[in-house]
Coordinates of C-alpha atoms in Angstrom, one line a residue:
Chain A
X1 CA 89.3 -100.9 48.2
X2 CA 90.9 -104.1 47.1
X3 CA 91.0 -102.8 43.6
X4 CA 92.4 -99.6 44.8
X5 CA 95.2 -101.2 46.7
X6 CA 96.1 -103.4 43.8
X7 CA 96.0 -100.3 41.7
X8 CA 98.3 -98.6 44.1
X9 CA 100.7 -101.5 44.1
X10 CA 101.1 -101.2 40.4
X11 CA 102.1 -97.6 40.7
X12 CA 105.4 -98.7 42.2
X13 CA 106.1 -100.7 39.0
X14 CA 106.8 -97.4 37.2
X15 CA 110.1 -97.1 39.1
X16 CA 111.1 -100.7 39.7
X17 CA 114.3 -101.7 38.0
X18 CA 114.2 -104.7 35.8
X19 CA 117.2 -106.6 34.4
X20 CA 118.2 -106.3 30.8
X21 CA 117.0 -108.9 28.4
X22 CA 118.8 -112.2 28.5
X23 CA 120.2 -114.1 25.6
X24 CA 117.2 -116.3 25.7
X25 CA 114.6 -113.5 26.0
X26 CA 115.9 -111.3 23.2
X27 CA 115.1 -113.6 20.2
X28 CA 111.9 -114.8 21.8
X29 CA 110.7 -111.2 22.2
X30 CA 111.4 -110.5 18.6
X31 CA 109.6 -113.7 17.5
X32 CA 106.7 -112.9 19.8
X33 CA 107.1 -116.1 21.8
X34 CA 106.8 -114.5 25.2
X35 CA 104.0 -114.8 27.7
X36 CA 101.9 -111.8 28.4
X37 CA 103.5 -111.2 31.9
X38 CA 106.9 -111.7 30.5
X39 CA 106.3 -109.4 27.5
X40 CA 105.0 -106.7 29.8
X41 CA 108.1 -106.9 32.0
X42 CA 110.3 -106.8 28.9
X43 CA 108.5 -103.8 27.6
X44 CA 108.6 -102.0 30.9
X45 CA 112.4 -102.5 30.8
X46 CA 112.6 -101.4 27.1
X47 CA 110.9 -98.2 28.1
X48 CA 113.9 -97.3 30.3
X49 CA 116.8 -99.2 28.8
X50 CA 118.4 -97.6 25.7
X51 CA 120.8 -100.5 25.3
X52 CA 118.1 -103.2 25.0
X53 CA 115.9 -101.0 22.9
X54 CA 118.7 -100.3 20.5
X55 CA 119.6 -104.0 20.3
X56 CA 116.0 -104.9 19.5
X57 CA 115.8 -102.3 16.8
X58 CA 119.1 -103.5 15.3
X59 CA 118.0 -107.1 15.3
X60 CA 114.6 -106.3 13.8
X61 CA 116.4 -104.8 10.8
X62 CA 118.4 -107.9 10.4
X63 CA 117.0 -110.3 7.8
X64 CA 118.4 -113.4 9.5
X65 CA 119.9 -113.7 13.0
X66 CA 122.8 -116.1 11.9
X67 CA 125.5 -113.5 12.1
X68 CA 124.2 -112.3 15.5
X69 CA 124.1 -115.8 16.9
X70 CA 127.5 -116.6 15.5
X71 CA 129.1 -113.4 16.8
X72 CA 127.5 -113.8 20.2
X73 CA 128.8 -117.4 20.5
X74 CA 132.3 -116.3 19.5
X75 CA 132.3 -113.4 21.9
X76 CA 131.2 -115.5 24.7
X77 CA 133.8 -118.1 24.0
X78 CA 136.3 -115.3 23.7
X79 CA 135.4 -114.0 27.1
X80 CA 135.4 -117.4 28.7
X81 CA 138.8 -118.2 27.2
X82 CA 140.5 -114.9 27.9
X83 CA 139.1 -113.9 31.2
X84 CA 138.2 -117.0 33.1
X85 CA 141.6 -118.7 32.4
X86 CA 143.4 -115.6 33.4
X87 CA 141.5 -115.6 36.6
X88 CA 142.5 -119.2 37.1
X89 CA 146.1 -118.4 36.4
X90 CA 145.8 -115.5 38.8
X91 CA 144.4 -117.8 41.5
X92 CA 147.3 -120.2 41.0
X93 CA 149.7 -117.3 41.3
X94 CA 148.0 -116.1 44.4
X95 CA 148.1 -119.6 45.9
X96 CA 151.8 -120.0 45.1
X97 CA 152.5 -116.6 46.5
X98 CA 150.7 -117.5 49.7
X99 CA 152.5 -120.8 49.9
X100 CA 155.8 -119.1 49.4
X101 CA 155.2 -116.5 52.1
X102 CA 154.0 -119.3 54.4
X103 CA 157.2 -121.2 53.7
X104 CA 159.3 -118.1 54.3
X105 CA 157.5 -117.5 57.6
X106 CA 158.2 -121.1 58.6
X107 CA 161.9 -120.7 57.8
X108 CA 162.0 -117.6 59.9
X109 CA 160.2 -119.3 62.6
X110 CA 162.6 -122.2 62.7
X111 CA 165.6 -120.0 62.6
X112 CA 164.3 -118.0 65.5
X113 CA 163.3 -121.2 67.3
X114 CA 166.8 -122.6 66.9
X115 CA 168.4 -119.4 67.9
X116 CA 166.3 -119.2 71.1
X117 CA 167.1 -122.9 71.7
X118 CA 170.8 -122.3 71.3
X119 CA 170.8 -119.3 73.5
X120 CA 168.8 -121.0 76.2
X121 CA 171.0 -124.0 75.9
X122 CA 174.1 -121.9 76.5
X123 CA 172.3 -120.2 79.4
X124 CA 171.4 -123.5 81.0
X125 CA 174.9 -124.9 80.5
X126 CA 176.4 -121.8 82.1
X127 CA 174.0 -122.2 85.0
X128 CA 175.0 -125.8 85.3
X129 CA 178.7 -124.9 85.2
X130 CA 178.1 -122.3 87.8
X131 CA 176.4 -124.6 90.2
X132 CA 178.3 -127.9 89.6
X133 CA 181.9 -127.0 89.6
X134 CA 182.7 -127.4 93.3
X135 CA 184.4 -130.7 92.5
X136 CA 186.9 -129.5 89.9
X137 CA 187.8 -126.4 92.0
X138 CA 188.4 -128.5 95.0
X139 CA 190.6 -130.8 93.0
X140 CA 192.6 -128.0 91.7
X141 CA 193.1 -126.4 95.1
X142 CA 193.7 -129.7 96.7
X143 CA 196.5 -130.6 94.4
X144 CA 198.5 -127.4 94.8
X145 CA 198.4 -127.1 98.5
X146 CA 199.5 -130.7 99.2
X147 CA 203.2 -129.9 99.0
X148 CA 202.9 -127.6 101.9
X149 CA 201.4 -130.2 104.1
X150 CA 204.1 -132.4 103.0
X151 CA 206.6 -129.8 104.0
X152 CA 205.4 -130.0 107.5
X153 CA 205.7 -133.7 107.6
X154 CA 209.1 -133.7 106.1
X155 CA 210.1 -130.9 108.4
X156 CA 208.7 -132.8 111.3
X157 CA 210.5 -135.9 110.2
X158 CA 213.8 -134.1 109.6
X159 CA 213.7 -132.1 112.7
X160 CA 213.1 -135.3 114.7
X161 CA 216.4 -136.4 113.2
X162 CA 218.3 -133.3 113.2
X163 CA 216.9 -131.3 116.1
X164 CA 218.4 -128.2 114.6
X165 CA 216.3 -125.4 113.4
X166 CA 218.4 -123.9 110.5
X167 CA 219.0 -127.3 109.1
X168 CA 215.4 -128.2 109.4
X169 CA 214.3 -125.0 107.8
X170 CA 216.3 -125.8 104.7
X171 CA 215.0 -129.2 104.1
X172 CA 211.5 -127.8 104.3
X173 CA 212.2 -125.7 101.3
X174 CA 214.1 -128.5 99.8
X175 CA 211.1 -130.7 100.0
X176 CA 209.0 -127.8 98.8
X177 CA 211.1 -127.6 95.7
X178 CA 211.3 -131.3 95.1
X179 CA 207.6 -132.1 95.7
X180 CA 205.8 -129.5 93.6
X181 CA 207.4 -131.0 90.5
X182 CA 205.8 -134.3 91.0
X183 CA 202.9 -133.3 93.2
X184 CA 201.5 -130.7 90.9
X185 CA 201.1 -133.3 88.2
X186 CA 200.0 -136.4 90.1
X187 CA 197.1 -137.4 87.9
X188 CA 198.8 -137.3 84.4
X189 CA 201.9 -139.0 85.5
X190 CA 201.2 -141.3 88.4
X191 CA 204.6 -143.1 88.2
X192 CA 206.8 -140.2 89.2
X193 CA 204.6 -139.3 92.0
X194 CA 205.0 -142.5 94.0
X195 CA 208.7 -142.6 93.1
X196 CA 209.5 -139.4 95.0
X197 CA 207.2 -139.6 97.9
X198 CA 208.5 -142.9 98.9
X199 CA 212.0 -141.6 99.4
X200 CA 210.7 -138.7 101.4
X201 CA 208.8 -141.0 103.5
X202 CA 211.8 -143.1 103.9
X203 CA 214.0 -140.3 104.6
X204 CA 212.3 -139.8 107.8
X205 CA 214.6 -142.4 109.1
X206 CA 217.5 -141.4 107.0
X207 CA 219.1 -138.0 107.7
X208 CA 217.7 -135.5 105.2
X209 CA 220.9 -133.7 104.8
X210 CA 221.3 -135.0 101.3
X211 CA 218.5 -132.9 99.7
X212 CA 219.6 -129.9 101.8
X213 CA 222.6 -128.7 99.8
X214 CA 220.9 -128.6 96.5
X215 CA 217.9 -126.6 97.5
X216 CA 219.9 -124.2 99.6
X217 CA 221.2 -122.7 96.4
X218 CA 217.8 -122.3 95.0
X219 CA 216.2 -121.1 98.1
X220 CA 215.2 -117.5 98.4
X221 CA 216.2 -115.8 101.6
X222 CA 212.6 -114.6 102.0
X223 CA 211.3 -118.0 102.4
X224 CA 213.7 -118.7 105.2
X225 CA 212.8 -115.5 106.9
X226 CA 209.2 -116.3 106.6
X227 CA 209.7 -119.7 108.2
X228 CA 211.7 -118.1 111.0
X229 CA 209.0 -115.5 111.6
X230 CA 206.3 -118.1 111.7
X231 CA 208.2 -120.1 114.1
X232 CA 208.8 -117.2 116.4
X233 CA 205.2 -116.2 116.4
X234 CA 203.6 -119.4 117.5
X235 CA 206.1 -121.0 119.8
X236 CA 204.0 -121.6 122.8
X237 CA 201.0 -123.0 121.1
X238 CA 201.3 -126.6 120.1
X239 CA 201.9 -129.8 122.0
X240 CA 204.3 -132.4 121.2
X241 CA 201.6 -135.0 121.3
X242 CA 199.7 -133.1 118.7
X243 CA 202.7 -132.9 116.6
X244 CA 203.2 -136.6 116.8
X245 CA 199.6 -137.0 115.8
X246 CA 200.0 -134.5 113.1
X247 CA 203.1 -136.3 111.8
X248 CA 201.4 -139.7 111.7
X249 CA 198.3 -138.2 110.3
X250 CA 200.2 -136.4 107.6
X251 CA 201.9 -139.6 106.7
X252 CA 198.5 -141.3 106.5
X253 CA 197.2 -138.5 104.5
X254 CA 200.1 -138.8 102.1
X255 CA 199.1 -142.4 101.8
X256 CA 195.6 -141.6 100.9
X257 CA 196.5 -138.9 98.6
X258 CA 198.9 -141.1 96.8
X259 CA 196.2 -143.7 96.7
X260 CA 193.9 -141.3 95.0
X261 CA 196.6 -140.1 92.6
X262 CA 198.2 -143.3 91.7
X263 CA 196.2 -145.8 89.8
X264 CA 198.5 -148.8 90.1
X265 CA 197.6 -150.9 93.1
X266 CA 200.9 -152.6 93.3
X267 CA 202.8 -149.3 93.7
X268 CA 200.3 -148.4 96.4
X269 CA 201.0 -151.6 98.2
X270 CA 204.7 -151.0 98.0
X271 CA 204.2 -147.5 99.3
X272 CA 202.0 -148.7 102.1
X273 CA 204.6 -151.1 103.1
X274 CA 207.3 -148.5 103.0
X275 CA 205.2 -146.1 104.9
X276 CA 204.3 -148.5 107.5
X277 CA 207.9 -148.7 108.1
X278 CA 208.2 -145.0 108.1
X279 CA 205.3 -144.7 110.6
X280 CA 206.9 -147.2 112.8
X281 CA 210.1 -145.2 112.6
X282 CA 208.3 -142.0 113.3
X283 CA 206.5 -143.5 116.2
X284 CA 209.8 -144.6 117.6
X285 CA 211.4 -141.3 116.9
X286 CA 208.6 -139.1 118.1
X287 CA 208.6 -139.7 121.8
X288 CA 212.2 -138.7 122.3
X289 CA 211.9 -135.7 120.3
X290 CA 209.1 -134.2 122.4
X291 CA 211.1 -131.2 123.6
X292 CA 212.2 -130.4 120.2
X293 CA 208.7 -130.6 118.9
X294 CA 207.4 -128.2 121.4
X295 CA 209.2 -125.6 119.4
X296 CA 208.1 -127.0 116.1
X297 CA 204.5 -126.1 116.2
X298 CA 205.6 -122.6 116.6
X299 CA 207.2 -122.9 113.3
X300 CA 204.3 -124.6 111.7
X301 CA 201.6 -122.4 113.4
X302 CA 201.8 -119.6 110.9
X303 CA 201.2 -122.1 108.1
X304 CA 198.7 -123.7 110.4
X305 CA 195.6 -121.9 109.1
X306 CA 196.9 -122.5 105.7
X307 CA 197.5 -126.2 106.2
X308 CA 194.2 -126.4 108.1
X309 CA 192.5 -125.0 105.0
X310 CA 194.3 -127.4 102.8
X311 CA 193.6 -130.3 105.1
X312 CA 190.0 -129.3 105.2
X313 CA 189.8 -129.1 101.4
X314 CA 191.4 -132.4 101.0
X315 CA 189.1 -133.9 103.5
X316 CA 186.1 -132.4 101.7
X317 CA 187.3 -133.9 98.5
X318 CA 187.8 -137.2 100.1
X319 CA 184.3 -137.0 101.6
X320 CA 182.9 -136.2 98.2
X321 CA 184.7 -139.0 96.6
X322 CA 183.2 -141.3 99.2
X323 CA 186.1 -142.3 101.4
X324 CA 184.5 -141.0 104.6
X325 CA 186.8 -142.7 107.0
X326 CA 189.9 -141.0 105.6
X327 CA 188.0 -137.7 105.5
X328 CA 187.0 -138.1 109.1
X329 CA 190.7 -138.8 109.9
X330 CA 191.6 -135.4 108.5
X331 CA 188.7 -133.6 110.2
X332 CA 189.8 -135.1 113.5
X333 CA 193.3 -133.9 112.8
X334 CA 192.0 -130.4 112.1
X335 CA 189.9 -130.6 115.2
X336 CA 192.9 -131.6 117.3
X337 CA 195.3 -129.0 116.3
X338 CA 193.5 -126.4 114.2
X339 CA 192.3 -123.0 115.2
X340 CA 188.8 -121.7 115.8
X341 CA 187.1 -121.5 112.4
X342 CA 188.5 -124.7 110.9
X343 CA 187.9 -126.7 114.1
X344 CA 184.3 -125.7 114.0
X345 CA 184.0 -126.5 110.3
X346 CA 185.8 -129.8 110.9
X347 CA 183.5 -130.7 113.7
X348 CA 180.5 -129.9 111.7
X349 CA 181.8 -132.0 108.8
X350 CA 182.7 -134.8 111.3
X351 CA 179.1 -134.7 112.5
X352 CA 177.9 -135.0 109.0
X353 CA 180.2 -137.9 108.4
X354 CA 179.0 -139.6 111.6
X355 CA 175.4 -139.0 110.5
X356 CA 176.1 -140.4 107.0
X357 CA 177.7 -143.5 108.6
X358 CA 174.6 -143.9 110.8
X359 CA 176.3 -143.1 114.1
X360 CA 173.6 -140.7 115.3
X361 CA 174.7 -140.4 118.8
X362 CA 178.2 -139.3 117.9
X363 CA 176.8 -137.0 115.2
X364 CA 174.5 -135.4 117.7
X365 CA 177.2 -134.9 120.1
X366 CA 179.4 -133.3 117.4
X367 CA 176.6 -131.0 116.4
X368 CA 176.0 -130.0 119.9
X369 CA 179.7 -129.1 120.2
X370 CA 179.4 -127.0 117.1
X371 CA 176.4 -125.3 118.6
X372 CA 178.3 -124.7 121.8
X373 CA 181.2 -123.2 119.9
X374 CA 178.7 -120.5 118.9
X375 CA 180.4 -119.9 115.5
X376 CA 179.1 -119.2 112.0
X377 CA 177.8 -122.8 111.7
X378 CA 175.7 -122.7 114.8
X379 CA 172.5 -122.3 113.0
X380 CA 173.3 -124.9 110.5
X381 CA 174.2 -127.3 113.2
X382 CA 171.1 -126.5 115.2
X383 CA 169.0 -127.1 112.2
X384 CA 170.8 -130.4 111.6
X385 CA 170.2 -131.3 115.2
X386 CA 166.5 -130.4 114.9
X387 CA 166.1 -132.5 111.8
X388 CA 167.9 -135.5 113.2
Chain B
X1 CA 132.1 -120.3 41.6
X2 CA 131.0 -119.3 38.2
X3 CA 127.5 -120.5 38.9
X4 CA 127.4 -118.4 42.1
X5 CA 128.6 -115.3 40.3
X6 CA 126.0 -115.5 37.6
X7 CA 123.3 -115.1 40.2
X8 CA 124.8 -111.9 41.5
X9 CA 123.5 -108.5 40.4
X10 CA 125.5 -106.1 38.2
X11 CA 126.4 -103.9 41.1
X12 CA 127.8 -106.8 43.1
X13 CA 129.8 -108.1 40.2
X14 CA 131.3 -104.6 39.6
X15 CA 132.2 -104.2 43.2
X16 CA 133.8 -107.7 43.3
X17 CA 135.8 -106.8 40.2
X18 CA 137.1 -103.7 41.8
X19 CA 137.6 -104.7 45.4
X20 CA 138.7 -108.3 45.0
X21 CA 140.3 -107.8 41.6
X22 CA 138.2 -110.7 40.6
X23 CA 138.6 -111.3 36.8
X24 CA 136.0 -114.0 37.0
X25 CA 133.3 -111.6 38.1
X26 CA 134.3 -109.3 35.3
X27 CA 133.9 -112.2 32.9
X28 CA 130.5 -112.9 34.1
X29 CA 129.5 -109.3 33.7
X30 CA 130.7 -109.1 30.2
X31 CA 129.2 -112.4 29.4
X32 CA 125.8 -111.1 30.7
X33 CA 125.8 -108.3 28.2
X34 CA 127.7 -109.9 25.3
X35 CA 124.6 -110.6 23.2
X36 CA 123.4 -107.0 23.6
X37 CA 126.8 -105.7 22.6
X38 CA 126.8 -107.8 19.6
X39 CA 123.3 -106.7 18.7
X40 CA 124.1 -103.0 18.9
X41 CA 127.4 -103.4 17.1
X42 CA 125.9 -105.3 14.2
X43 CA 124.5 -102.3 12.3
X44 CA 127.9 -100.6 12.4
X45 CA 129.7 -103.8 11.2
X46 CA 127.2 -103.8 8.3
X47 CA 127.7 -100.2 7.6
X48 CA 131.5 -100.4 7.6
X49 CA 132.7 -103.7 6.1
X50 CA 136.3 -102.8 6.9
X51 CA 135.6 -103.5 10.6
X52 CA 136.7 -107.0 11.6
X53 CA 134.5 -108.5 14.4
X54 CA 137.6 -110.4 15.6
X55 CA 139.3 -107.1 16.3
X56 CA 136.4 -104.9 17.2
X57 CA 135.0 -107.1 20.1
X58 CA 138.2 -107.8 21.9
X59 CA 139.1 -104.1 21.7
X60 CA 135.7 -103.2 23.0
X61 CA 136.0 -105.6 25.8
X62 CA 139.4 -104.2 26.7
X63 CA 138.0 -100.7 26.8
X64 CA 135.1 -101.8 29.0
X65 CA 137.4 -103.6 31.4
X66 CA 139.7 -100.6 31.6
X67 CA 136.8 -98.3 32.2
X68 CA 135.3 -100.7 34.7
X69 CA 138.2 -100.1 37.1
X70 CA 138.0 -96.3 37.0
X71 CA 134.5 -95.3 36.4
X72 CA 131.6 -95.0 38.8
X73 CA 128.9 -97.0 37.2
X74 CA 125.3 -96.4 38.3
X75 CA 123.7 -98.7 35.7
X76 CA 125.7 -101.3 33.8
X77 CA 123.5 -101.1 30.6
X78 CA 123.9 -97.3 30.3
X79 CA 127.6 -97.5 30.9
X80 CA 128.0 -100.2 28.3
X81 CA 126.1 -98.3 25.7
X82 CA 128.1 -95.2 26.4
X83 CA 131.4 -97.0 26.1
X84 CA 130.3 -98.8 23.0
X85 CA 129.3 -95.6 21.3
X86 CA 132.6 -94.0 22.3
X87 CA 134.5 -97.0 20.9
X88 CA 132.6 -97.1 17.7
X89 CA 133.0 -93.3 17.2
X90 CA 136.8 -94.0 17.3
X91 CA 137.4 -91.9 20.3
X92 CA 140.9 -92.3 21.6
X93 CA 140.1 -91.3 25.2
X94 CA 137.4 -93.0 27.2
X95 CA 135.0 -90.3 28.1
X96 CA 133.6 -90.8 31.5
X97 CA 130.0 -91.4 31.7
X98 CA 128.1 -88.9 33.9
X99 CA 124.4 -89.5 34.4
X100 CA 122.3 -86.4 33.8
X101 CA 120.2 -84.7 36.5
X102 CA 117.1 -86.6 35.5
X103 CA 118.8 -89.9 35.3
X104 CA 120.1 -89.3 38.9
X105 CA 116.6 -88.5 40.1
X106 CA 115.4 -91.6 38.4
X107 CA 118.1 -93.7 40.0
X108 CA 117.3 -92.2 43.4
X109 CA 113.7 -93.2 43.2
X110 CA 114.6 -96.6 41.9
X111 CA 116.8 -97.1 45.0
X112 CA 113.9 -96.0 47.2
X113 CA 111.6 -98.4 45.6
X114 CA 114.1 -101.2 45.9
X115 CA 114.5 -100.5 49.6
X116 CA 110.8 -100.1 50.2
X117 CA 110.1 -103.5 48.7
X118 CA 110.9 -105.2 52.0
X119 CA 109.3 -102.6 54.3
X120 CA 105.5 -102.4 54.2
X121 CA 105.3 -99.1 56.0
X122 CA 107.8 -97.4 53.6
X123 CA 106.0 -99.1 50.8
X124 CA 102.7 -97.6 51.8
X125 CA 104.1 -94.2 52.2
X126 CA 105.9 -94.5 48.9
X127 CA 102.7 -95.5 47.1
X128 CA 100.8 -92.6 48.6
X129 CA 103.5 -90.2 47.5
X130 CA 103.7 -91.6 44.0
X131 CA 99.9 -91.4 43.7
X132 CA 100.0 -87.8 44.7
X133 CA 102.8 -87.1 42.2
X134 CA 100.9 -88.9 39.5
X135 CA 97.8 -86.7 40.1
X136 CA 99.9 -83.7 39.5
X137 CA 101.2 -84.9 36.2
X138 CA 99.6 -83.5 33.0
X139 CA 96.7 -85.4 31.7
X140 CA 98.4 -86.9 28.7
X141 CA 101.4 -88.2 30.6
X142 CA 99.3 -89.6 33.4
X143 CA 97.1 -91.5 31.0
X144 CA 99.9 -93.1 29.1
X145 CA 101.6 -94.1 32.3
X146 CA 98.4 -95.6 33.7
X147 CA 97.7 -97.4 30.5
X148 CA 101.1 -98.9 30.2
X149 CA 101.9 -99.7 33.8
X150 CA 98.6 -100.3 35.5
X151 CA 96.4 -101.6 32.7
X152 CA 99.5 -103.4 31.4
X153 CA 98.9 -102.5 27.7
X154 CA 101.7 -103.4 25.3
X155 CA 103.6 -101.2 23.0
X156 CA 101.5 -102.6 20.2
X157 CA 98.2 -101.6 21.9
X158 CA 99.5 -98.1 22.6
X159 CA 100.7 -97.5 19.1
X160 CA 97.4 -98.8 17.7
X161 CA 95.3 -96.6 20.0
X162 CA 97.3 -93.5 19.6
X163 CA 98.5 -93.8 16.0
X164 CA 102.1 -93.3 17.1
X165 CA 105.1 -95.4 16.2
X166 CA 106.8 -97.5 18.9
X167 CA 109.7 -95.0 19.2
X168 CA 107.3 -92.2 20.0
X169 CA 105.4 -94.2 22.5
X170 CA 108.6 -95.2 24.2
X171 CA 109.8 -91.6 24.1
X172 CA 106.5 -90.4 25.6
X173 CA 106.7 -93.0 28.4
X174 CA 110.2 -92.0 29.2
X175 CA 109.3 -88.3 29.3
X176 CA 106.3 -88.9 31.5
X177 CA 108.4 -91.0 33.9
X178 CA 111.1 -88.2 34.1
X179 CA 108.4 -85.7 34.9
X180 CA 106.9 -88.0 37.5
X181 CA 110.4 -88.5 39.1
X182 CA 110.9 -84.7 39.2
X183 CA 107.6 -84.2 40.8
X184 CA 108.2 -86.9 43.4
X185 CA 111.6 -85.5 44.3
X186 CA 110.3 -81.9 44.6
X187 CA 107.5 -83.3 46.8
X188 CA 110.0 -84.8 49.1
X189 CA 112.0 -81.6 49.2
X190 CA 108.9 -79.6 50.1
X191 CA 108.1 -82.1 52.9

């Protein structure tokens, strides 16, 4: 059985593939220097392989194998020289190509990365600009409107002196014309600003008829009419006291605005001195002019919302700049003589100012008042109250 | 790398050359058969002194490498012999090498044997079938196959015992194997 199985195994050898004769085997087979097993394997292969059998036949005919050895060596060297180096060159080329593509990809990557960075930077900047710019807008709006508030002061002052409407109406515009020139550009040229306001403040005591004639020519009729209409509309509304307050407050406001605008402290001091005088003069002049002033608010009333708005903006600006007391001054003024919406807003801001100053009781009271007013800021005030 | 390639079989080297465009694998394959190429070319070089080995072998290698990329190669040795003969016969075109029906049967059985070498069940079945096919062979063919493969007699023994020359012995062996292959294949078709 064992014999049979081994016999069987050998049957398979008939069809088992055997490699061709190697460089080493070929001459050894010819010289008969192979072991029996090896020789049998070689002969098995020779039975199938024409190439090897032909090679053996050819070599057997050769008298000496020098030429065969020589040519074989040459051919092998040739193959190694021609094909292997080429493959090396190929590999180097492949490597460089890979590196180049990698570099290109890197370049693209960085380009895209920078592009994305730039776009996102622009986006972020835009977002920042959108969120931050309350300050600059306020500054712009607060500069322009100032003249109007000043108008009212000058008119108040002039009317105190003159007591005549038409005459008073004209100076308003006169001041209007005179002030925008210097008021609109207070920051770049601080010198002209103080130069003109001082006279206006001073003119409260001096009859303002001087500026009148010049502006009259320039005035448009419309403006006069507007002023008249406004006056007609709101005659009954304002008190003389409020006016006095307004007048003084306006003067103060002018002070503060000038302060903000003018850098030079000396000038400020001068101005203050001058305005103190003016205030004194106004204070003196105010009481007697009570009856006249009763009519005045009617004139100012139409511009009241406007002036309230301006006042409010200026106050907001001041608050943002940190001069809370001055801001509170303005808020109080708005509260005293403003109309519904602005009073509420002013009260709310006042409350915030109190809170920031640490006067919690007053702040709470103010907030309560705002809540009582039941306006648009009710919820905000209520929230502030809750959190206090 | 070169060391690893030399241990690969012809088939693997050829597929590497084709798929990976690996010139190194091609070099290893050529190197493996270089001595045989030289040996079979020598008689022609002697016969025709005008042939310069410095021209003949590089040309032959070029032709082999060109054919390597396009031809389906079942057995590297047969393919090389075919190309060499074509080259030496001064054929301008490379004639593709198509294995004959017998050779394909032969290759088929070789593949089966190769696969069965790792699988004992297949192996046993294969052995039984081969035995059966062997029994159906003519007496003369069966004897020579048994003497050569199973009793491991050499060519020299066979030539001595039969009075044939080595060529004849080899030819007989080949013929007997082809017959056996055909029988085996037919057997499996019948099954």
